[in-house]
N, C-alpha and C. Protein backbone atom coordinates (compact mmCIF):
# COMPACT_ATOMS: atom_id res chain seq x y z
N UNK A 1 -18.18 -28.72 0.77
CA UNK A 1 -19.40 -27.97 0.67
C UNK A 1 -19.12 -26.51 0.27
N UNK A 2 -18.04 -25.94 1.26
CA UNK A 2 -18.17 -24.65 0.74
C UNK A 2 -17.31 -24.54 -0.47
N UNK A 3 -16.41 -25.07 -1.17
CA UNK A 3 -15.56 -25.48 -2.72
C UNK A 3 -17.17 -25.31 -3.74
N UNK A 4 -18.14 -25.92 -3.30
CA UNK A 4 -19.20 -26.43 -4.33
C UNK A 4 -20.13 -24.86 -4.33
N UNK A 5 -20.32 -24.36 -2.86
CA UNK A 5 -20.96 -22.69 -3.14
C UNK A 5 -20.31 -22.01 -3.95
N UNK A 6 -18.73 -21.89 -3.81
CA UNK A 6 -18.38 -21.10 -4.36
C UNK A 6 -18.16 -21.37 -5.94
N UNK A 7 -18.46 -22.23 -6.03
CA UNK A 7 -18.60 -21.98 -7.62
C UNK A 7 -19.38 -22.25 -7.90
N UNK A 8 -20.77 -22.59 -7.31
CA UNK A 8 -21.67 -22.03 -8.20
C UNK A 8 -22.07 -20.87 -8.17
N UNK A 9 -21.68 -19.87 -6.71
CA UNK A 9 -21.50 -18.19 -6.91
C UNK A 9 -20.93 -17.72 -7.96
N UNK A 10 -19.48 -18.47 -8.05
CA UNK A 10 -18.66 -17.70 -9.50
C UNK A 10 -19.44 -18.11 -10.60
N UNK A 11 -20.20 -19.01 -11.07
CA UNK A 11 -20.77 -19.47 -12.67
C UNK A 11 -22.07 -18.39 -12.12
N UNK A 12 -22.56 -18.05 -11.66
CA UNK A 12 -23.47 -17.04 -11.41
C UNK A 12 -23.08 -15.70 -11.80
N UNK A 13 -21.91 -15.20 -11.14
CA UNK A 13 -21.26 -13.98 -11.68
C UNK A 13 -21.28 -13.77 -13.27
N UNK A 14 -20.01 -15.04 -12.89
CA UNK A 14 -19.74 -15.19 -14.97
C UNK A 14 -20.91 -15.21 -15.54
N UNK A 15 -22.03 -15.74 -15.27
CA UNK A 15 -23.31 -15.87 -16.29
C UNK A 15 -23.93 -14.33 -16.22
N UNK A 16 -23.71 -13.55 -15.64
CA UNK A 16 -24.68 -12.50 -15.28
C UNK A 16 -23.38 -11.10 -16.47
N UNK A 17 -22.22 -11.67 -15.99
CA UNK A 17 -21.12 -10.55 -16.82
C UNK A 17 -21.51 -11.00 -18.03
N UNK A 18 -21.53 -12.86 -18.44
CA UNK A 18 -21.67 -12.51 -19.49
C UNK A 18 -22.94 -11.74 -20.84
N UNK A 19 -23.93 -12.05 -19.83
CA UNK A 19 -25.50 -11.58 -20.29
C UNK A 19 -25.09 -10.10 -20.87
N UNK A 20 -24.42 -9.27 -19.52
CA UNK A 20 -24.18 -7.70 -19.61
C UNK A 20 -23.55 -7.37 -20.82
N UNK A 21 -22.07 -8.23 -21.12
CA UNK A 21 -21.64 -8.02 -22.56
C UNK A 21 -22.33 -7.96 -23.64
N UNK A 22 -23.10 -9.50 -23.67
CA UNK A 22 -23.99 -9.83 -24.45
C UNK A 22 -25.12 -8.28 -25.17
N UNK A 23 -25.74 -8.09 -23.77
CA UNK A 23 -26.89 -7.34 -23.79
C UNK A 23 -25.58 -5.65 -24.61
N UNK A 24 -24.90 -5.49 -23.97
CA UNK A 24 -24.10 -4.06 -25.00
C UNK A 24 -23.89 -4.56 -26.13
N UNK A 25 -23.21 -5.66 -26.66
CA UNK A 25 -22.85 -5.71 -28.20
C UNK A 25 -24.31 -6.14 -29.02
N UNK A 26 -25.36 -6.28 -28.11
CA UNK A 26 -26.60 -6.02 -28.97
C UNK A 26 -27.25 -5.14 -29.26
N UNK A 27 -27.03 -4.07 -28.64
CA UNK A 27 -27.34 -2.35 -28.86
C UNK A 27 -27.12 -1.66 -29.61
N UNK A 28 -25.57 -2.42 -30.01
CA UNK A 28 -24.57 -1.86 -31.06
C UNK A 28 -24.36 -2.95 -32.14
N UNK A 29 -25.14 -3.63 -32.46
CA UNK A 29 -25.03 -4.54 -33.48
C UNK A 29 -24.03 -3.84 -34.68
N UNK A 30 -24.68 -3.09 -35.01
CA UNK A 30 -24.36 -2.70 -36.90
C UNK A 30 -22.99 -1.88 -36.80
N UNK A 31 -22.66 -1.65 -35.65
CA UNK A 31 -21.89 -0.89 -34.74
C UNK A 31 -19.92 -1.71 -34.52
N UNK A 32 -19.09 -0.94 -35.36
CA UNK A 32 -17.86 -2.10 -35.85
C UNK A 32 -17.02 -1.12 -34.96
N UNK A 33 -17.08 -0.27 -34.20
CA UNK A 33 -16.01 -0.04 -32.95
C UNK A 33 -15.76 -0.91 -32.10
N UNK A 34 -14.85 -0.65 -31.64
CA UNK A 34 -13.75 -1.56 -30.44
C UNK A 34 -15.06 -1.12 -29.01
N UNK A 35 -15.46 -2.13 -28.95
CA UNK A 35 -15.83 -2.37 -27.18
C UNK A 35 -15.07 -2.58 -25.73
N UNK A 36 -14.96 -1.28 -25.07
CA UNK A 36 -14.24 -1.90 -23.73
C UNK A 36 -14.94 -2.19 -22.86
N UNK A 37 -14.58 -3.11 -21.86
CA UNK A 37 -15.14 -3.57 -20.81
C UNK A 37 -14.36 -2.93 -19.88
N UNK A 38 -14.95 -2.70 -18.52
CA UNK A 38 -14.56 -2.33 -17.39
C UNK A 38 -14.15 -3.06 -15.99
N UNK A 39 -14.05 -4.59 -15.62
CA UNK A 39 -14.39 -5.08 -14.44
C UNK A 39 -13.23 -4.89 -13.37
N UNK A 40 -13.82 -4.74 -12.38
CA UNK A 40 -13.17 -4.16 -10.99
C UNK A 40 -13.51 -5.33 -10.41
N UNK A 41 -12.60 -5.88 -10.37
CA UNK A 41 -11.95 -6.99 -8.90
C UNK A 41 -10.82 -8.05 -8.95
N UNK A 42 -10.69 -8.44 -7.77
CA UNK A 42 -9.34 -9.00 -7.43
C UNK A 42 -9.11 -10.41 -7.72
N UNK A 43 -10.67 -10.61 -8.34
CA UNK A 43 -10.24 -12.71 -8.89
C UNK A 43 -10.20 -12.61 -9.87
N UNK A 44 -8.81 -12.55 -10.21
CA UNK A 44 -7.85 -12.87 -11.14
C UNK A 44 -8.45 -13.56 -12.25
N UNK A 45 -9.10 -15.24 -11.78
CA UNK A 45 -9.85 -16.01 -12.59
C UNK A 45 -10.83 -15.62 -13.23
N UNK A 46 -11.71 -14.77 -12.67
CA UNK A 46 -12.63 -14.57 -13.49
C UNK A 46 -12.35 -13.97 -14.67
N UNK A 47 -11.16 -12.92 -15.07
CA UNK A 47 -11.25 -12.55 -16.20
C UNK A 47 -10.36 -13.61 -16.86
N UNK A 48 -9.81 -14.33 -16.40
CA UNK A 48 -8.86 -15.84 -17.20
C UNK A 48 -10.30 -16.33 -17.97
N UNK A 49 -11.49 -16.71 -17.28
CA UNK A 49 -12.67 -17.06 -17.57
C UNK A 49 -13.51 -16.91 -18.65
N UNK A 50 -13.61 -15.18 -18.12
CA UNK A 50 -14.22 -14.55 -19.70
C UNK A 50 -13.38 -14.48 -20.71
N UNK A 51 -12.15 -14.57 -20.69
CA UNK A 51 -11.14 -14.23 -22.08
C UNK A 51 -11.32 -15.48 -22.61
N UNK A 52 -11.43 -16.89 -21.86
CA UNK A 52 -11.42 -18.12 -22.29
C UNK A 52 -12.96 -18.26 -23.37
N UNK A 53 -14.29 -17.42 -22.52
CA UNK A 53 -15.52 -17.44 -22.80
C UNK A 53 -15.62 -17.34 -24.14
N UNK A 54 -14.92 -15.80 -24.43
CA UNK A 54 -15.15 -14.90 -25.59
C UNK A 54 -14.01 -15.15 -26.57
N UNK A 55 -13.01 -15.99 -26.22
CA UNK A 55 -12.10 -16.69 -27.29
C UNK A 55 -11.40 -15.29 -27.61
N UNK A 56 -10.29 -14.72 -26.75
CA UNK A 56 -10.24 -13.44 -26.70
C UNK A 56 -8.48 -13.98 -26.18
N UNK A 57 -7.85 -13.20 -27.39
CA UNK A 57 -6.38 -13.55 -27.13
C UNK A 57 -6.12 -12.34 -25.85
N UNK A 58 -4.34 -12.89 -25.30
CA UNK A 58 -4.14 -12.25 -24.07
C UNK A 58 -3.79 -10.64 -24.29
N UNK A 59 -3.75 -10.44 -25.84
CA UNK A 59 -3.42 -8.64 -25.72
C UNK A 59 -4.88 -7.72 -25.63
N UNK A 60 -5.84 -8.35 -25.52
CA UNK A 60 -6.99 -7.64 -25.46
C UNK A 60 -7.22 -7.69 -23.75
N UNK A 61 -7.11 -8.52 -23.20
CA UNK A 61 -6.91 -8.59 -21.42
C UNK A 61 -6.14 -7.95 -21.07
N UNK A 62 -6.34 -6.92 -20.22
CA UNK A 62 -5.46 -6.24 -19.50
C UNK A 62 -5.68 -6.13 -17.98
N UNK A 63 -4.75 -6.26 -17.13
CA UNK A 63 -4.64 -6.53 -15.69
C UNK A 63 -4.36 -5.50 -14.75
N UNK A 64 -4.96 -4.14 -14.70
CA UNK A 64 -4.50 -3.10 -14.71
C UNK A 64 -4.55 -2.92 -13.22
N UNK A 65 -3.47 -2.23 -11.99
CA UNK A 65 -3.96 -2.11 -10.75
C UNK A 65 -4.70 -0.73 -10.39
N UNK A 66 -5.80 -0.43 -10.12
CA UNK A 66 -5.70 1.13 -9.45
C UNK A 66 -5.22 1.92 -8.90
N UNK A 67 -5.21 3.35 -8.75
CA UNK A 67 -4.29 3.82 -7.57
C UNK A 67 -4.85 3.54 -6.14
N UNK A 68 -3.86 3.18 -5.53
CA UNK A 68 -3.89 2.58 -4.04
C UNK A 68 -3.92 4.38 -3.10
N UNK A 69 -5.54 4.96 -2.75
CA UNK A 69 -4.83 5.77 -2.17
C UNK A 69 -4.27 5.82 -0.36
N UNK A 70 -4.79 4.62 -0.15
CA UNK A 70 -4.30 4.15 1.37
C UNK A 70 -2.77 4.14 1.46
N UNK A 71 -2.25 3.73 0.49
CA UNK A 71 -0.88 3.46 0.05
C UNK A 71 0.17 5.20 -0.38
N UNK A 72 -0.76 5.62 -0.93
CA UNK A 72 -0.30 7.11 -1.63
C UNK A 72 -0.13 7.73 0.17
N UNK A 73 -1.25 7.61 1.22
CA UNK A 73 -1.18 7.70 2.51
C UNK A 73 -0.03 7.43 3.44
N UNK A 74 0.16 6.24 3.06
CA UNK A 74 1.39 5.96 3.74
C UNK A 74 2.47 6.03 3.28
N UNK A 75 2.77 6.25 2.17
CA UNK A 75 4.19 7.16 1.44
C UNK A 75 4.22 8.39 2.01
N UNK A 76 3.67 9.07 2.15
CA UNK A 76 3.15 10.52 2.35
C UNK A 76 4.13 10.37 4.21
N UNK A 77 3.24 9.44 4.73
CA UNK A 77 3.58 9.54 6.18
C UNK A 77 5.10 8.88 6.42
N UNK A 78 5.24 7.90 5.43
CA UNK A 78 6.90 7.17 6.05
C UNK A 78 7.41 8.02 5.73
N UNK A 79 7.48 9.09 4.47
CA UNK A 79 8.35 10.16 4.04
C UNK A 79 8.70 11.10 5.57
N UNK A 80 7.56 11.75 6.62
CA UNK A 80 7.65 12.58 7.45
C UNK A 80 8.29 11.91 8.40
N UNK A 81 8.04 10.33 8.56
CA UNK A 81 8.78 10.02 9.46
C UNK A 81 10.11 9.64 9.37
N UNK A 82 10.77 9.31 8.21
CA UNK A 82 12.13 9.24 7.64
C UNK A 82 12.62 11.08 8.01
N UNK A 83 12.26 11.66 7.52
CA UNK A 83 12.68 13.05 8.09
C UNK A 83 12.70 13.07 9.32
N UNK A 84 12.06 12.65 9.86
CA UNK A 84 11.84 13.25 11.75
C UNK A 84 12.98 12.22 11.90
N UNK A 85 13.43 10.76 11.92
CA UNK A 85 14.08 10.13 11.80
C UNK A 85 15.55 10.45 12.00
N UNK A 86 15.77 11.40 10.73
CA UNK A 86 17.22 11.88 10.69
C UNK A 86 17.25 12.81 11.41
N UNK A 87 16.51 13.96 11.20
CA UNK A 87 16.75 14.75 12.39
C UNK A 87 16.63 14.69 13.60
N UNK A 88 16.37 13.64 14.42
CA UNK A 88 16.42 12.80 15.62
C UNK A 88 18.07 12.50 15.50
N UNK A 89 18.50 11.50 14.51
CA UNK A 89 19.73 11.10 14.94
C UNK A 89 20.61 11.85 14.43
N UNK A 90 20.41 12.75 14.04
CA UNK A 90 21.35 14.01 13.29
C UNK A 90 22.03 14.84 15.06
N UNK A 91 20.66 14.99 15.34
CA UNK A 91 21.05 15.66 16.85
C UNK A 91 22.47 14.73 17.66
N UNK A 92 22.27 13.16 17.54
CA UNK A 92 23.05 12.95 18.40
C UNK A 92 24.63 12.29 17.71
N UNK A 93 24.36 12.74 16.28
CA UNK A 93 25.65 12.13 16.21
C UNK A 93 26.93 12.13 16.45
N UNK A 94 27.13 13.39 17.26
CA UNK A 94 28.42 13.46 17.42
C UNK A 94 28.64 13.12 19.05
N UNK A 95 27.65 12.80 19.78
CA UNK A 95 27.34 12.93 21.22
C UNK A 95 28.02 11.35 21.81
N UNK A 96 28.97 11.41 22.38
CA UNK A 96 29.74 10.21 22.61
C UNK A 96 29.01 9.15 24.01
N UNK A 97 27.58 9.77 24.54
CA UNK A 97 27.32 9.46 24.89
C UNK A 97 26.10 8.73 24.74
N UNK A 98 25.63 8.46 23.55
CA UNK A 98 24.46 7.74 22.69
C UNK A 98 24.89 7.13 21.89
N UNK A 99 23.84 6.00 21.36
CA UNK A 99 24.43 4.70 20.83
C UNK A 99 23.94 5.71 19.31
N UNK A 100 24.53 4.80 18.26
CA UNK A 100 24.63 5.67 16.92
C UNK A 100 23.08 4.71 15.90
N UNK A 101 22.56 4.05 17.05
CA UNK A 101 21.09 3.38 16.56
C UNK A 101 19.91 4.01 17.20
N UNK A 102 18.66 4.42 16.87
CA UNK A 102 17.88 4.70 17.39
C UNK A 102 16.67 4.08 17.23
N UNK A 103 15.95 3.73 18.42
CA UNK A 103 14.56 2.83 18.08
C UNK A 103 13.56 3.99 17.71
N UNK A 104 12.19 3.17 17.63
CA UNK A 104 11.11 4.09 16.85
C UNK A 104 10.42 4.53 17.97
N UNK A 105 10.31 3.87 19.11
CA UNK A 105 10.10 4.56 20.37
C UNK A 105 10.53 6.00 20.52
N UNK A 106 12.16 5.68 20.87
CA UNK A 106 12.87 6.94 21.14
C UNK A 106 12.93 7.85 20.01
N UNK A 107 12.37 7.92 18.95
CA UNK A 107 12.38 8.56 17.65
C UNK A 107 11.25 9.82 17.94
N UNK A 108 9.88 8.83 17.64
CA UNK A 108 8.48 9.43 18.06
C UNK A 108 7.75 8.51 18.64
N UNK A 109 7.74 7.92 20.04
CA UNK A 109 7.31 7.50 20.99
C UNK A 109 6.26 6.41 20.64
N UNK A 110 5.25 6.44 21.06
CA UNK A 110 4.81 5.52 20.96
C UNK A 110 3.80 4.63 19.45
N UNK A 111 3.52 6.03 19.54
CA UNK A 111 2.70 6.19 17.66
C UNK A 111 3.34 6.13 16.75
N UNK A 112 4.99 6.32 16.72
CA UNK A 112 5.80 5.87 16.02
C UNK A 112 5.85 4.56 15.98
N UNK A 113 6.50 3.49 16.91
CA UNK A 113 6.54 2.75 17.57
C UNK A 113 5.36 1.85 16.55
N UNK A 114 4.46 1.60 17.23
CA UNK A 114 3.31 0.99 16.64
C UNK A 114 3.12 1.27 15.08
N UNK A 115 2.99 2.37 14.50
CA UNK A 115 2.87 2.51 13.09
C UNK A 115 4.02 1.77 12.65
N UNK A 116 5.20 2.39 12.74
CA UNK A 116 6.21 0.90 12.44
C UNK A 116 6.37 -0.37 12.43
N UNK A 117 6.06 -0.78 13.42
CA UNK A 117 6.03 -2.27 13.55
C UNK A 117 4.82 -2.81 12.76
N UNK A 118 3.60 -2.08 12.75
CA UNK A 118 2.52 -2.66 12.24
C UNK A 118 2.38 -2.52 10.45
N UNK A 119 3.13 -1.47 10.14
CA UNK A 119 3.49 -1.60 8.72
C UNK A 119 4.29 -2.47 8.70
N UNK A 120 5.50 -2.85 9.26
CA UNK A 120 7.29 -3.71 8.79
C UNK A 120 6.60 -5.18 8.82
N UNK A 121 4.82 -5.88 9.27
CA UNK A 121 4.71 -6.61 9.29
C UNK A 121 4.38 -7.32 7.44
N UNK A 122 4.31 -6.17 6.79
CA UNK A 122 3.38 -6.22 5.48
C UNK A 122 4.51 -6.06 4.29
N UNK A 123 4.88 -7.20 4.27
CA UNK A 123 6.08 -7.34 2.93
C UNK A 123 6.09 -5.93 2.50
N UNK A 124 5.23 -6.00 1.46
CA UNK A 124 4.90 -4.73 0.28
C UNK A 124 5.63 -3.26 1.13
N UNK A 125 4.53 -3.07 1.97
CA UNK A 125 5.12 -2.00 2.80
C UNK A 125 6.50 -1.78 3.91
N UNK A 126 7.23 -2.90 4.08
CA UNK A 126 8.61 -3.23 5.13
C UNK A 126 9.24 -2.66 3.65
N UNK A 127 9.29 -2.92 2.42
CA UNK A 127 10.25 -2.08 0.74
C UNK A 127 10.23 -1.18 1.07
N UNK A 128 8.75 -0.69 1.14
CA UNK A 128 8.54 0.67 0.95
C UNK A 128 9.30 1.42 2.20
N UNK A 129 9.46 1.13 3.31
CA UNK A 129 9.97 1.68 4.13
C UNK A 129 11.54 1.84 4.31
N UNK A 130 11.84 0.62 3.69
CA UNK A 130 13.65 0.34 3.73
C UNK A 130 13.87 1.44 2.75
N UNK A 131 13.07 1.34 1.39
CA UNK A 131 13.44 2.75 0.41
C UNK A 131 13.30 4.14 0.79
N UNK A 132 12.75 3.96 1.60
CA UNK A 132 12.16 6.14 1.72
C UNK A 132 13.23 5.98 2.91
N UNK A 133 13.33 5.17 3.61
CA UNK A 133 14.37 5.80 5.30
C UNK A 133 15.73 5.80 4.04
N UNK A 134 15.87 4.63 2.86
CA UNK A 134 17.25 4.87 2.99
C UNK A 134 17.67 6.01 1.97
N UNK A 135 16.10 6.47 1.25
CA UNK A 135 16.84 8.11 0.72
C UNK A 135 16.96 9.09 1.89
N UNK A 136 16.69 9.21 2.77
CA UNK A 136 16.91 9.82 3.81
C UNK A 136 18.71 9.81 4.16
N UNK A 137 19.01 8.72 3.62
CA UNK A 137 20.44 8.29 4.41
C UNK A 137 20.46 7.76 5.69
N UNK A 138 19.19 6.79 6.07
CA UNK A 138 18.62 5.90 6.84
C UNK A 138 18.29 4.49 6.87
N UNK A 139 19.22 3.51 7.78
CA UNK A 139 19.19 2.28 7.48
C UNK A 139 18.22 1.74 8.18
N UNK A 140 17.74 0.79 8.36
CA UNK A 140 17.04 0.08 9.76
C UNK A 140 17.78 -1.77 9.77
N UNK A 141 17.86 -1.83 10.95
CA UNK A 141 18.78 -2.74 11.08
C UNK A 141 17.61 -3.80 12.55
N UNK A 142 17.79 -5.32 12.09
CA UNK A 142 17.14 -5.61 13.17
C UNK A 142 18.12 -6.86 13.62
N UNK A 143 17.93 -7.24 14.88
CA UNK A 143 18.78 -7.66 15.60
C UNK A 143 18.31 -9.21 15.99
N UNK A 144 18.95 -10.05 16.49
CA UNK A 144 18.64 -11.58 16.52
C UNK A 144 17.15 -12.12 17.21
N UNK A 145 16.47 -10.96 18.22
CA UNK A 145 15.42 -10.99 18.84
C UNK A 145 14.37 -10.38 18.00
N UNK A 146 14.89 -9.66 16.85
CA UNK A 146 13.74 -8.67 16.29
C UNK A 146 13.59 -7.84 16.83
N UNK A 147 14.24 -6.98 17.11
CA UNK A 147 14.03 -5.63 17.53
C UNK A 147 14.93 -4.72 16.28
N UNK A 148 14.31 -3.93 15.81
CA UNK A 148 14.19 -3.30 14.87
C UNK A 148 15.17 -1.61 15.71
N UNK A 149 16.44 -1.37 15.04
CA UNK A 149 16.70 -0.17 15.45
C UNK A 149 17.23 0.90 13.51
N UNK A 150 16.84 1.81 13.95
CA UNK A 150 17.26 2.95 12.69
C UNK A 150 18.21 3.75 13.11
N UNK A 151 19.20 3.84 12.20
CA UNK A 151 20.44 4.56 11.80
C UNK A 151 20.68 5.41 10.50
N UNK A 152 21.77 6.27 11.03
CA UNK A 152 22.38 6.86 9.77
C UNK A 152 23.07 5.93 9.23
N UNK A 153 23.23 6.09 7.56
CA UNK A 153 24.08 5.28 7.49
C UNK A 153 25.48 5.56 7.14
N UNK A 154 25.46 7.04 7.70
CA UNK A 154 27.35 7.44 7.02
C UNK A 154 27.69 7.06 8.60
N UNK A 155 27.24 7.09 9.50
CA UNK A 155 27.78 6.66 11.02
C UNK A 155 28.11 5.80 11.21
N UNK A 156 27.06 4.32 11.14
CA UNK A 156 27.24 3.16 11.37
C UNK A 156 28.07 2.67 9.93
């Protein structure tokens, strides 16, 4: 049942995008410039759809992503925390009485802690994090239980 809504939602869409095209290249009939289209969203298919519609080879389709600024956000923030990071274990490296790993707890407590773990759950963003700690000269290393500890890495 719901396989059968949803496409007749999508042939609804498609019928309504395609009217919209329709209705611009009739405005501009006599009119021999290049037409762009604009569509914003994440089903993929639908523009497989219209390129199929409009008999429209694949160099005129383009798949372009936006800027992510939630993402530009959290670069911004793993960067401060890769800094706070090292200078956390910078303090203790020579201290024979601390282990040469540090958790995100003992880093920045608890808001550390949680922001970490709840990003390291998100593929995309666990990269992004292994890359910015390790220009820092920061590894993160996790252990047979999953517990996640960060290091220098000229120490360890």
């Amino acid at each position: 049942m719901y396989e059968r809504v949803q496409a007749i939602f999508d042939e609804l869409v498609l019928a309504d995008l395609m009217q919209i095209i329709h209705r611009s290249s009739i405005r501009n009939i006599n009119d021999n410039s290049i037409v762009n289209i604009y569509l914003y969203t994440y089903r993929k298919e639908w523009l497989d759809m219209l390129q199929i519609a409009f008999s429209l080879p694949p160099s005129n389709v383009h798949n372009s992503k936006l800027q992510d600024l939630s993402l530009d956000k959290f670069i911004e923030k793993c960067t401060q925390w890769a800094e706070n990071s090292k200078e956390y274990a910078l303090k203790y490296e020579g201290d024979l009485f601390s282990f040469p790993t540090h958790t995100a707890y003992e880093i920045g407590g608890r808001s550390f802690k949680d922001w970490f773990n709840s990003n390291w759950q998100k593929q995309e963003r666990q990269e992004i994090l292994k890359e910015i700690f390790s220009k820092q000269g920061m590894d993160i290393e996790i252990n047979e239980k999953g517990y996640k500890s960060i290091y220098l890495k000229e120490v360890c």
